[in-house]
């Protein structure tokens, strides 16, 4: 079936930076859209950022001036550069991907066929 594998989660102090990476395992076709979601304590899983293979991005209001999403179409990977991290960014971050092509990066969670197991990001002093 294939899966997504996230890496890069860690414990970081407020104001610090982290880069999360997502790569496919056992998947040979290319993705049309990749995204990052997170589940923070006490909350449901929410969108952080998403990107189409054409480079169109969509970021949550809470992170749009601090986070950057990128996608390498050749390697079928996605990265999330997170700067100026805040304690409220603490949570489990999940990578998601779909083979379908979209012109917009604004997709519902149900549009994604592939999900990773998640990587923990903790922002604390």
GROMACS .gro file of C-alpha atoms in nm:
model
  125
    1UNK     CA    1   0.000   0.000   0.000
    2UNK     CA    2   0.278   0.241   0.089
    3UNK     CA    3   0.298   0.501   0.362
    4UNK     CA    4   0.435   0.838   0.459
    5UNK     CA    5   0.714   0.878   0.711
    6UNK     CA    6   0.764   1.198   0.907
    7UNK     CA    7   1.082   1.305   1.082
    8UNK     CA    8   1.224   1.609   1.254
    9UNK     CA    9   1.002   1.642   1.559
   10UNK     CA   10   1.181   1.747   1.875
   11UNK     CA   11   1.174   1.949   2.196
   12UNK     CA   12   1.252   2.314   2.127
   13UNK     CA   13   1.242   2.635   2.329
   14UNK     CA   14   0.991   2.911   2.251
   15UNK     CA   15   1.120   3.123   1.968
   16UNK     CA   16   1.319   2.835   1.823
   17UNK     CA   17   1.296   2.664   1.485
   18UNK     CA   18   1.241   2.314   1.355
   19UNK     CA   19   1.212   2.157   1.012
   20UNK     CA   20   0.983   1.859   0.961
   21UNK     CA   21   1.029   1.625   0.668
   22UNK     CA   22   0.792   1.381   0.501
   23UNK     CA   23   0.892   1.110   0.260
   24UNK     CA   24   0.706   0.821   0.101
   25UNK     CA   25   0.785   0.457   0.165
   26UNK     CA   26   0.678   0.198  -0.088
   27UNK     CA   27   0.506   0.455  -0.312
   28UNK     CA   28   0.625   0.497  -0.670
   29UNK     CA   29   0.376   0.747  -0.815
   30UNK     CA   30   0.387   1.123  -0.770
   31UNK     CA   31   0.166   1.326  -0.539
   32UNK     CA   32  -0.060   1.608  -0.647
   33UNK     CA   33  -0.096   1.771  -0.305
   34UNK     CA   34   0.088   1.726   0.023
   35UNK     CA   35  -0.007   1.870   0.355
   36UNK     CA   36   0.083   1.899   0.720
   37UNK     CA   37  -0.173   1.865   0.996
   38UNK     CA   38  -0.137   1.872   1.371
   39UNK     CA   39  -0.324   1.753   1.674
   40UNK     CA   40  -0.264   1.978   1.973
   41UNK     CA   41  -0.357   1.873   2.327
   42UNK     CA   42  -0.733   1.875   2.374
   43UNK     CA   43  -0.806   1.962   2.012
   44UNK     CA   44  -0.895   1.787   1.691
   45UNK     CA   45  -0.652   1.745   1.407
   46UNK     CA   46  -0.622   2.069   1.213
   47UNK     CA   47  -0.456   2.191   0.897
   48UNK     CA   48  -0.118   2.359   0.931
   49UNK     CA   49  -0.015   2.394   0.568
   50UNK     CA   50  -0.062   2.232   0.229
   51UNK     CA   51   0.095   2.263  -0.114
   52UNK     CA   52   0.016   2.150  -0.468
   53UNK     CA   53   0.272   2.006  -0.705
   54UNK     CA   54   0.240   2.334  -0.893
   55UNK     CA   55   0.355   2.527  -0.587
   56UNK     CA   56   0.027   2.675  -0.468
   57UNK     CA   57   0.022   2.688  -0.089
   58UNK     CA   58  -0.235   2.721   0.186
   59UNK     CA   59  -0.137   2.801   0.545
   60UNK     CA   60  -0.341   2.831   0.861
   61UNK     CA   61  -0.380   3.188   0.986
   62UNK     CA   62  -0.198   3.100   1.307
   63UNK     CA   63   0.121   3.002   1.127
   64UNK     CA   64   0.126   3.187   0.794
   65UNK     CA   65   0.389   3.440   0.905
   66UNK     CA   66   0.608   3.180   1.079
   67UNK     CA   67   0.591   2.852   0.885
   68UNK     CA   68   0.688   2.764   0.528
   69UNK     CA   69   0.587   2.453   0.336
   70UNK     CA   70   0.777   2.320   0.040
   71UNK     CA   71   0.752   2.017  -0.187
   72UNK     CA   72   1.013   1.841  -0.395
   73UNK     CA   73   0.824   1.695  -0.691
   74UNK     CA   74   1.116   1.478  -0.803
   75UNK     CA   75   1.161   1.316  -0.465
   76UNK     CA   76   0.793   1.325  -0.371
   77UNK     CA   77   0.880   1.479  -0.036
   78UNK     CA   78   0.749   1.771   0.164
   79UNK     CA   79   0.905   1.986   0.433
   80UNK     CA   80   0.767   2.224   0.692
   81UNK     CA   81   1.003   2.495   0.813
   82UNK     CA   82   0.877   2.625   1.148
   83UNK     CA   83   1.019   2.947   1.292
   84UNK     CA   84   0.935   3.152   1.601
   85UNK     CA   85   0.775   2.850   1.762
   86UNK     CA   86   0.526   2.903   2.042
   87UNK     CA   87   0.408   2.669   2.320
   88UNK     CA   88   0.071   2.647   2.146
   89UNK     CA   89   0.244   2.486   1.847
   90UNK     CA   90   0.304   2.180   2.063
   91UNK     CA   91   0.142   1.869   1.922
   92UNK     CA   92   0.172   1.571   1.693
   93UNK     CA   93   0.235   1.671   1.334
   94UNK     CA   94   0.109   1.451   1.053
   95UNK     CA   95   0.199   1.444   0.687
   96UNK     CA   96  -0.073   1.376   0.431
   97UNK     CA   97  -0.073   1.327   0.055
   98UNK     CA   98  -0.299   1.261  -0.239
   99UNK     CA   99  -0.224   1.141  -0.592
  100UNK     CA  100  -0.500   1.356  -0.735
  101UNK     CA  101  -0.415   1.687  -0.899
  102UNK     CA  102  -0.576   2.005  -0.776
  103UNK     CA  103  -0.522   2.369  -0.865
  104UNK     CA  104  -0.603   2.470  -0.509
  105UNK     CA  105  -0.425   2.351  -0.197
  106UNK     CA  106  -0.742   2.395   0.010
  107UNK     CA  107  -0.851   2.035   0.059
  108UNK     CA  108  -1.055   1.860   0.322
  109UNK     CA  109  -0.884   1.594   0.528
  110UNK     CA  110  -1.088   1.328   0.351
  111UNK     CA  111  -0.921   1.419   0.020
  112UNK     CA  112  -0.591   1.273   0.134
  113UNK     CA  113  -0.533   0.902   0.073
  114UNK     CA  114  -0.206   0.872   0.260
  115UNK     CA  115  -0.116   0.971   0.615
  116UNK     CA  116   0.193   0.931   0.827
  117UNK     CA  117   0.209   0.813   1.187
  118UNK     CA  118   0.302   1.158   1.315
  119UNK     CA  119   0.601   1.322   1.478
  120UNK     CA  120   0.594   1.498   1.816
  121UNK     CA  121   0.680   1.867   1.840
  122UNK     CA  122   0.711   2.011   2.189
  123UNK     CA  123   0.772   2.380   2.245
  124UNK     CA  124   0.866   2.444   2.605
  125UNK     CA  125   1.128   2.618   2.815
   0.00000   0.00000   0.00000
